[in-house]
PDB file of C-alpha atoms in Angstrom:
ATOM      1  CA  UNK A 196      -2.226  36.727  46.372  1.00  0.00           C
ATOM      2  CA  UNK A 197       0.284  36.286  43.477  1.00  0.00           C
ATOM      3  CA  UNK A 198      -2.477  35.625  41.049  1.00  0.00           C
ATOM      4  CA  UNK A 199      -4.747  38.292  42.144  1.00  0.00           C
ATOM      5  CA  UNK A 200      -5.116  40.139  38.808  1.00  0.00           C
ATOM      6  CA  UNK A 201      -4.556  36.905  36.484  1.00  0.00           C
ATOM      7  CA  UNK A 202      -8.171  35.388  38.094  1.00  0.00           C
ATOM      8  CA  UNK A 203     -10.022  39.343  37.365  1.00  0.00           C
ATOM      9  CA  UNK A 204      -8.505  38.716  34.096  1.00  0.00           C
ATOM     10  CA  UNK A 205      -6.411  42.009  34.417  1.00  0.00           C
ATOM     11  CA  UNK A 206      -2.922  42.123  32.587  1.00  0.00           C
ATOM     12  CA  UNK A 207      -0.506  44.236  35.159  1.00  0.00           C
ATOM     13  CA  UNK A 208       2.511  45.789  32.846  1.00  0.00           C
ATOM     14  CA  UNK A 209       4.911  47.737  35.620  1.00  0.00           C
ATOM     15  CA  UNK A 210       6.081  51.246  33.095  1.00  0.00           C
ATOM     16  CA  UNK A 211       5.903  54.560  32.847  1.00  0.00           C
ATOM     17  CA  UNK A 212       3.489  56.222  30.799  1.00  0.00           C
ATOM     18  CA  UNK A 213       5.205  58.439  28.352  1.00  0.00           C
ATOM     19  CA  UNK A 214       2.688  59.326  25.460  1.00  0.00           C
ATOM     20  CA  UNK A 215      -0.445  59.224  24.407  1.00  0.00           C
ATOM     21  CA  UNK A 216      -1.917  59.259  21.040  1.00  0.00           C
ATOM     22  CA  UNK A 217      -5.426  59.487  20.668  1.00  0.00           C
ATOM     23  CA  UNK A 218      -5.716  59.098  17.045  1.00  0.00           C
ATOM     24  CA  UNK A 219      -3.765  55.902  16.959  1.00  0.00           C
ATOM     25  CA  UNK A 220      -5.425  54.777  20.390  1.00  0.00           C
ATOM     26  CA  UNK A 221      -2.128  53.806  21.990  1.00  0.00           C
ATOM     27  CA  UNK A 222       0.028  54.722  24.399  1.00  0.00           C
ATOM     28  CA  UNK A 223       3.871  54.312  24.715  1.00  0.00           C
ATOM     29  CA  UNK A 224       5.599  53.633  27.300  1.00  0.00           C
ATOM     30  CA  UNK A 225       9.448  54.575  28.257  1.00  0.00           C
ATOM     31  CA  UNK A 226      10.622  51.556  27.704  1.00  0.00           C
ATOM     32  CA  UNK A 227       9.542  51.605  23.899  1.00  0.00           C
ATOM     33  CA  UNK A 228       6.741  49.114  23.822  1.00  0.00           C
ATOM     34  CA  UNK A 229       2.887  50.295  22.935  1.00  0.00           C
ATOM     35  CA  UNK A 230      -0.449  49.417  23.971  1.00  0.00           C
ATOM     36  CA  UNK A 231      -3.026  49.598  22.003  1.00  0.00           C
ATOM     37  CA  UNK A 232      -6.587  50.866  23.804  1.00  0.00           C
ATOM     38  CA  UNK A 233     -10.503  50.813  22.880  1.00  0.00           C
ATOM     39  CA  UNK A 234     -11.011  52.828  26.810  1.00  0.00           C
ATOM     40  CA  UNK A 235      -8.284  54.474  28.025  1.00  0.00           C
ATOM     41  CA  UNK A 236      -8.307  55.766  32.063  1.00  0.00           C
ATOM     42  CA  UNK A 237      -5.833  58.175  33.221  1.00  0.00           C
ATOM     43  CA  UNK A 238      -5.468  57.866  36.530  1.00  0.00           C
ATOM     44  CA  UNK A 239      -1.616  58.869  37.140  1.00  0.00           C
ATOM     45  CA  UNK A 240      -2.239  60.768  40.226  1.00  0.00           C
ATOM     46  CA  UNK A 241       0.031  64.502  41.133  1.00  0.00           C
ATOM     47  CA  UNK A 242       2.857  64.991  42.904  1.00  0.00           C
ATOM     48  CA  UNK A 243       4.398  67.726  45.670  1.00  0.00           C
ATOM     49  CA  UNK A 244       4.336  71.119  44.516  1.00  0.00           C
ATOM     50  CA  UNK A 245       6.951  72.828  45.919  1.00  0.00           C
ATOM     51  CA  UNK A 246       6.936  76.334  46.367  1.00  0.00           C
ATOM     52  CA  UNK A 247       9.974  78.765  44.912  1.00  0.00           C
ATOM     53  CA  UNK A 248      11.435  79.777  48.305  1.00  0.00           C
ATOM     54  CA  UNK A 249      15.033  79.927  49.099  1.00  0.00           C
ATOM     55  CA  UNK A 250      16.430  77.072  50.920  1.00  0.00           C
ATOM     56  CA  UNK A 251      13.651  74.800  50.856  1.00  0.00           C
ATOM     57  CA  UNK A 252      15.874  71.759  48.782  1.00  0.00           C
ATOM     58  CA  UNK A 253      18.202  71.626  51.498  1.00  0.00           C
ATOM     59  CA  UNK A 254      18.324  69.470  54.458  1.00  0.00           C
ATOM     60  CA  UNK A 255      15.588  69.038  56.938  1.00  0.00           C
ATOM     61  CA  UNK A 256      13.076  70.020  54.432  1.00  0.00           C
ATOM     62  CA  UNK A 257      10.809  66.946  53.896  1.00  0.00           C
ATOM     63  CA  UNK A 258       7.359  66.884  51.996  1.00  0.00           C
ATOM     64  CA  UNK A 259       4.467  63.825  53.219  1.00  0.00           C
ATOM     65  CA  UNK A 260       4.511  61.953  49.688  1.00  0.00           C
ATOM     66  CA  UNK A 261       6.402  58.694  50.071  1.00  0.00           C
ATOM     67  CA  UNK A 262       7.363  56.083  52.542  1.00  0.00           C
ATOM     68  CA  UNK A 263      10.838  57.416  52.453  1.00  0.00           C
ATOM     69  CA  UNK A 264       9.496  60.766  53.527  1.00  0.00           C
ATOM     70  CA  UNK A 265       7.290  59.911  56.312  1.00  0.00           C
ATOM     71  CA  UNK A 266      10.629  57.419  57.876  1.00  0.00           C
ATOM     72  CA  UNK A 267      12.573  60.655  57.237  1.00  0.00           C
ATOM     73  CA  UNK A 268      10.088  63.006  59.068  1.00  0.00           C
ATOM     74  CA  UNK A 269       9.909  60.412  62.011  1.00  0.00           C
ATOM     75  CA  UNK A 270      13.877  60.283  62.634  1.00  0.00           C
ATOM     76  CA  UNK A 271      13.523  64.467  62.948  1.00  0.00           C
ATOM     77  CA  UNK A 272       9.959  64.610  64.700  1.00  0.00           C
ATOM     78  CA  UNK A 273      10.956  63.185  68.206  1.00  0.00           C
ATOM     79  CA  UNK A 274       9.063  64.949  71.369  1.00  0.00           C
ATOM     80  CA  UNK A 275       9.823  68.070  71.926  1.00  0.00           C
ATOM     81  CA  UNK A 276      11.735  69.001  68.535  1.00  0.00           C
ATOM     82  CA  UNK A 277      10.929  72.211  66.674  1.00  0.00           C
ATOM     83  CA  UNK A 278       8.668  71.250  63.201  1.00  0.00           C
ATOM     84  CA  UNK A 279       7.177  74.134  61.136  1.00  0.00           C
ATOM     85  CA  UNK A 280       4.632  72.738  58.526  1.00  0.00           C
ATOM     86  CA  UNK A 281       3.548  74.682  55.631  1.00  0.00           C
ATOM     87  CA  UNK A 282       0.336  74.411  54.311  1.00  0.00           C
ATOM     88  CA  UNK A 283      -2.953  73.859  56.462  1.00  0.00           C
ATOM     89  CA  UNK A 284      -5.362  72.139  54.054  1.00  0.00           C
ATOM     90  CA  UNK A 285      -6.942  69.125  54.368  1.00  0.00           C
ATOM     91  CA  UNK A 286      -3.834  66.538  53.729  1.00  0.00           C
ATOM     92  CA  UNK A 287      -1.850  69.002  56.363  1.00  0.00           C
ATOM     93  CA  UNK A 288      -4.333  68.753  58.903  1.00  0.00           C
ATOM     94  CA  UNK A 289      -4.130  65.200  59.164  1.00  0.00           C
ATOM     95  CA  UNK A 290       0.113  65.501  59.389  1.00  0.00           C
ATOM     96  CA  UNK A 291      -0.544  67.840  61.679  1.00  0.00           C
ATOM     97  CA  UNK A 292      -2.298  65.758  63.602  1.00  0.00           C
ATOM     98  CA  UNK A 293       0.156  62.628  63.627  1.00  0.00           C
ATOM     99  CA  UNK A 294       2.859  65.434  64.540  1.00  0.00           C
ATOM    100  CA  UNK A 295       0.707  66.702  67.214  1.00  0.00           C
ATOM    101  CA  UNK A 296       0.331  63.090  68.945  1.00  0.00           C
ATOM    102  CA  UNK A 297       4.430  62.638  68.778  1.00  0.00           C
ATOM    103  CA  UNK A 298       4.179  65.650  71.087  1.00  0.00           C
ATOM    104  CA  UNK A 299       6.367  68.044  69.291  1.00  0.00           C
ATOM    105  CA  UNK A 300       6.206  72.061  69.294  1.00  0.00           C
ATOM    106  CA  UNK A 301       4.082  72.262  66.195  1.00  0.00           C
ATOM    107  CA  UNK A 302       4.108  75.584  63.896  1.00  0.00           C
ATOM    108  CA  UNK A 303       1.263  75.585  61.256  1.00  0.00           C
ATOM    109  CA  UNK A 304       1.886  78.511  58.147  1.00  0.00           C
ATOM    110  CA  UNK A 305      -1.185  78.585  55.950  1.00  0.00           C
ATOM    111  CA  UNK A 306      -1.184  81.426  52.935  1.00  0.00           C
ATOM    112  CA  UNK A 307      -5.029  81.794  53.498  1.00  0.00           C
ATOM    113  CA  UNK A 308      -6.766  83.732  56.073  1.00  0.00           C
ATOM    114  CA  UNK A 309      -8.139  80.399  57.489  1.00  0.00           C
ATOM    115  CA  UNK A 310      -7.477  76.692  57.875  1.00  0.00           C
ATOM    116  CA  UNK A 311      -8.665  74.090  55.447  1.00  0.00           C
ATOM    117  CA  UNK A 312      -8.798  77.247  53.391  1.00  0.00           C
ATOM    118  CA  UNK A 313     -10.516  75.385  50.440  1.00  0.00           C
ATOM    119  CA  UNK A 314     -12.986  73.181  52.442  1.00  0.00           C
ATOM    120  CA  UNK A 315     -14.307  75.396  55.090  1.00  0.00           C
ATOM    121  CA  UNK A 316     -15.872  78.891  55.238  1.00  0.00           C
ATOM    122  CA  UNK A 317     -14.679  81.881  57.329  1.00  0.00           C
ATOM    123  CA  UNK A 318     -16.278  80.381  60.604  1.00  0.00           C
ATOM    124  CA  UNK A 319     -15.476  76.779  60.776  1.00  0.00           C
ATOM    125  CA  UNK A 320     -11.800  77.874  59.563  1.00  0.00           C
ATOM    126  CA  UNK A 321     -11.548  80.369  62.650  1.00  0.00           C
ATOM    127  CA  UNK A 322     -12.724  77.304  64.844  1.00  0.00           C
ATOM    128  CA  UNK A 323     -10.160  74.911  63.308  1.00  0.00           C
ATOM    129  CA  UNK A 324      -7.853  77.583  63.906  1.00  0.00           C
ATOM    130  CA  UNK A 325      -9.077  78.259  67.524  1.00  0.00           C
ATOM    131  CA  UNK A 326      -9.054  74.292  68.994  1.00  0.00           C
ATOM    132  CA  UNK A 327      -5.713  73.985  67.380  1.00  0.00           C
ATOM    133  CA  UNK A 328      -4.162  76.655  69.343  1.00  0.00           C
ATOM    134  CA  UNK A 329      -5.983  75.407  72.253  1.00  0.00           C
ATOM    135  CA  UNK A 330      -3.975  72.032  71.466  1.00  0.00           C
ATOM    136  CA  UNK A 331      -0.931  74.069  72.003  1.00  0.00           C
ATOM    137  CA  UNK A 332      -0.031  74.148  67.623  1.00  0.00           C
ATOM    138  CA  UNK A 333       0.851  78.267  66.594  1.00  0.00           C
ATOM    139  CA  UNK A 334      -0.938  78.936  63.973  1.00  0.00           C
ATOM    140  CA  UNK A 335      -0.054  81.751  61.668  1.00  0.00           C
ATOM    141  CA  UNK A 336      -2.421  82.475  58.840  1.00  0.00           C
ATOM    142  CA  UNK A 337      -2.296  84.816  56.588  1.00  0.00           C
ATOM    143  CA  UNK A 338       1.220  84.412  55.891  1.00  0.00           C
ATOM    144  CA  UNK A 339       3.801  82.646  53.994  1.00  0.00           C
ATOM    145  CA  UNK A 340       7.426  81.497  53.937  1.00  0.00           C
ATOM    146  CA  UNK A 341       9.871  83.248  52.202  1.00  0.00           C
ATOM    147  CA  UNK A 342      13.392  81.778  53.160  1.00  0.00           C
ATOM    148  CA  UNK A 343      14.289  78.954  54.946  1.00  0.00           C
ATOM    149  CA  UNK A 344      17.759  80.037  56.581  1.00  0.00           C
ATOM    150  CA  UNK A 345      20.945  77.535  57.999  1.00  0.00           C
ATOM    151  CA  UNK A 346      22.783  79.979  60.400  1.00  0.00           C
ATOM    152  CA  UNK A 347      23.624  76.800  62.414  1.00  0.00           C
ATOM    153  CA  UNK A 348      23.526  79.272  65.911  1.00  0.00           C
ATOM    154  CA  UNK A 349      21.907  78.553  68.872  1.00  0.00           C
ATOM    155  CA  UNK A 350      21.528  74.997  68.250  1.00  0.00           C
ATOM    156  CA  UNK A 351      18.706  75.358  65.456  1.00  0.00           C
ATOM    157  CA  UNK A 352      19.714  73.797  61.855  1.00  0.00           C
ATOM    158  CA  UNK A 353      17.322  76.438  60.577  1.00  0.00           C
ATOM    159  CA  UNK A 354      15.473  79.675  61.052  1.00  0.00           C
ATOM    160  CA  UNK A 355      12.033  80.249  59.139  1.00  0.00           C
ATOM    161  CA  UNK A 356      11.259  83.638  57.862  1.00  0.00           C
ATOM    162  CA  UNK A 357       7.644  84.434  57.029  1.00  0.00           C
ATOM    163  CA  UNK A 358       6.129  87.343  55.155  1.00  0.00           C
ATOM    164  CA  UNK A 359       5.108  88.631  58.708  1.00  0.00           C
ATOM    165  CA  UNK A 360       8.589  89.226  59.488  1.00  0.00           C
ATOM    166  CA  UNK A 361       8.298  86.609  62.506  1.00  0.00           C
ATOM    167  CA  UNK A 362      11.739  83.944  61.861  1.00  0.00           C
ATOM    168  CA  UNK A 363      10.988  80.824  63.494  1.00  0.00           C
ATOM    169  CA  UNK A 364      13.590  78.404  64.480  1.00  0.00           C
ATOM    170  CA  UNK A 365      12.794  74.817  63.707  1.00  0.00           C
ATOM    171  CA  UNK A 366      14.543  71.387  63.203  1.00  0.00           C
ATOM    172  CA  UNK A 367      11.932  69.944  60.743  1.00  0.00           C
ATOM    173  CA  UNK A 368       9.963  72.033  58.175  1.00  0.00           C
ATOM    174  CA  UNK A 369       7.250  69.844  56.752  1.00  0.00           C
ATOM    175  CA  UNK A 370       6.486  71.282  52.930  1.00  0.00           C
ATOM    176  CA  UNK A 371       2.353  70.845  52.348  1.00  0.00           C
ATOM    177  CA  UNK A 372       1.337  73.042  49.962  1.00  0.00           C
ATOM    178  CA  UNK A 373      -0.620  71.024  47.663  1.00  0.00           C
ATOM    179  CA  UNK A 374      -0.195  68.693  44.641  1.00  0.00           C
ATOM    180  CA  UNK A 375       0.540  69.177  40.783  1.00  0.00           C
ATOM    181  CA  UNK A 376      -1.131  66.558  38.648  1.00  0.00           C
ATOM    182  CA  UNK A 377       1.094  64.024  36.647  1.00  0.00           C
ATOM    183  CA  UNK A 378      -0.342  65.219  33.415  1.00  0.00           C
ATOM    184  CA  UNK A 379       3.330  66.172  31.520  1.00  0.00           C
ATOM    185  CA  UNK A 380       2.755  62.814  28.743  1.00  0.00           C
ATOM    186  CA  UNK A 381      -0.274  64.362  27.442  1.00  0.00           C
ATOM    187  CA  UNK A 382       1.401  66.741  25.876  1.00  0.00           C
ATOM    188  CA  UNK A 383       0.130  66.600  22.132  1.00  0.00           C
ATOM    189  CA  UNK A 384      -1.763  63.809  22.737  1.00  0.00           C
ATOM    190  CA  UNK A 385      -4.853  66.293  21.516  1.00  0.00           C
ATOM    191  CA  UNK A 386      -6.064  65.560  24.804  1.00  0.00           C
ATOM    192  CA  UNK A 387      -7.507  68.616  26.860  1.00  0.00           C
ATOM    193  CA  UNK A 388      -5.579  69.857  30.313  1.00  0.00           C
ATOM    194  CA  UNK A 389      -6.318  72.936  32.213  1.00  0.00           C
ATOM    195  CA  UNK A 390      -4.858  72.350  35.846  1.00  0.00           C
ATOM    196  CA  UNK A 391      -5.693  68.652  35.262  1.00  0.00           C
ATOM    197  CA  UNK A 392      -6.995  66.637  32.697  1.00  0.00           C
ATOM    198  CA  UNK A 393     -10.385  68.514  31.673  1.00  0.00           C
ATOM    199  CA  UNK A 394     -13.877  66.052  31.680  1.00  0.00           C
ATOM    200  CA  UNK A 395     -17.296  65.948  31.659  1.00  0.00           C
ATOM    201  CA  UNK A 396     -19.538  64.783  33.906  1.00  0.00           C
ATOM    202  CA  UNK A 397     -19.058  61.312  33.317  1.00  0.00           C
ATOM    203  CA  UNK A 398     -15.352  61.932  33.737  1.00  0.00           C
ATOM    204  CA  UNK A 399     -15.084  62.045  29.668  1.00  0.00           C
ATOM    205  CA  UNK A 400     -12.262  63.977  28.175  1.00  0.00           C
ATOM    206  CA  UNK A 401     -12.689  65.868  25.137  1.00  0.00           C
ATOM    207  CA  UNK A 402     -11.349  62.704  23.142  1.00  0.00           C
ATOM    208  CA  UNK A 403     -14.179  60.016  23.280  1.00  0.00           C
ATOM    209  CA  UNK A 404     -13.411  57.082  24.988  1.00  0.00           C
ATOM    210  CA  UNK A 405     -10.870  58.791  27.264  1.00  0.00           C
ATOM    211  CA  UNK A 406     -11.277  59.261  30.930  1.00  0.00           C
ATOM    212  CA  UNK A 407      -9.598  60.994  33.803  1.00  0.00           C
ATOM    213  CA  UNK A 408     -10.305  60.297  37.307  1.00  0.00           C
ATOM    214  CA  UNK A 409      -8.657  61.295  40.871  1.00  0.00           C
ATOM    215  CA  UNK A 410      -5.766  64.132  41.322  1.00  0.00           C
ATOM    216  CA  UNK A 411      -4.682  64.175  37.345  1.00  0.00           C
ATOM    217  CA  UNK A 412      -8.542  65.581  36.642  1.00  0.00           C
TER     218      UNK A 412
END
């Protein structure tokens, strides 16, 4: 309801984190105001990474992040339509999936030697890989892409050439190669960040008082 957070006694402010000080215990915001903090929880999340590889801004080229994305992944994954994803971790497997039951002819390109590379060990990779295939998905590990090409012949808007040397044509390439934490306003905040905002095990950063939780830790 409308007064959801006003009865948990919870103050919603809609901004943009763009500093932190930890000395002053505040944080500013782009529009110029400041809060003022005793506890501070930074909990801001990542965003696509997406890989250095010729012609992957261009059209047809669509990572799973947003609403906007998934509408514009729908419009270009009807049944039967060519869709190369890249990336076979756990968030990919479960696009995979959804592309899988929209009954298109599914390409998976995963840079490690298995699927779910980070989750699963050699053997329940290899039998990810295995029932996929059986599901009628070509799976190419080992490999990455290196150029995503527009020739505009034979009736594909793009041809997909992997360090293999296969080129694959497709009509949707599907970009899910992990996340990058939203971390970027911490800098010289005096905060600690390695990939993500470094804790304890409590989920304490180095600055007391200051926690990090979820993708930005």
């Amino acid at each position: 309801s409308a007064d959801h957070f006003t009865k948990l006694r919870v103050s919603v402010q809609r901004g943009r984190a763009k500093a932190v000080d930890s000395a002053q215990r505040s944080v500013q915001l782009e529009d110029g105001s400041v809060l003022g903090f005793d506890r501070l929880l930074i909990a801001t999340g990542s965003s696509p990474a997406t890989p250095p590889i010729p012609g992957i801004q261009g059209p047809g080229v669509h990572p799973c992040w947003t609403l906007a994305d998934a509408r514009a992944i729908m419009a270009l994954a009807r049944p039967g339509a060519r869709v190369l994803q890249m990336g076979a971790g756990f968030i990919g497997c479960i696009i995979m999936e959804a592309l899988a039951a929209r009954g298109v002819q599914l390409s998976v390109v995963e840079m490690g030697d298995r699927m779910v590379p980070r989750m699963m060990g050699p053997t329940a990779g290899g039998m990810i890989k295995q029932w996929c295939e059986a599901k009628g998905v070509a799976v190419h590990t080992g490999a990455r892409v290196e150029e995503v090409q527009r020739p505009g012949a034979n009736g594909a808007p793009m041809t997909v050439r992997l360090s293999t040397g296969q080129k694959l044509d497709a009509d949707l390439v599907i970009s899910a190669t992990g996340v990058r934490p939203n971390i970027g306003f911490l800098e010289h905040s005096g905060i600690r960040c390695l990939v993500g905002v470094l804790t304890d095990e409590h989920l304490q950063a180095n600055v007391p008082g200051v926690y990090a939780a979820g993708d930005c830790a």
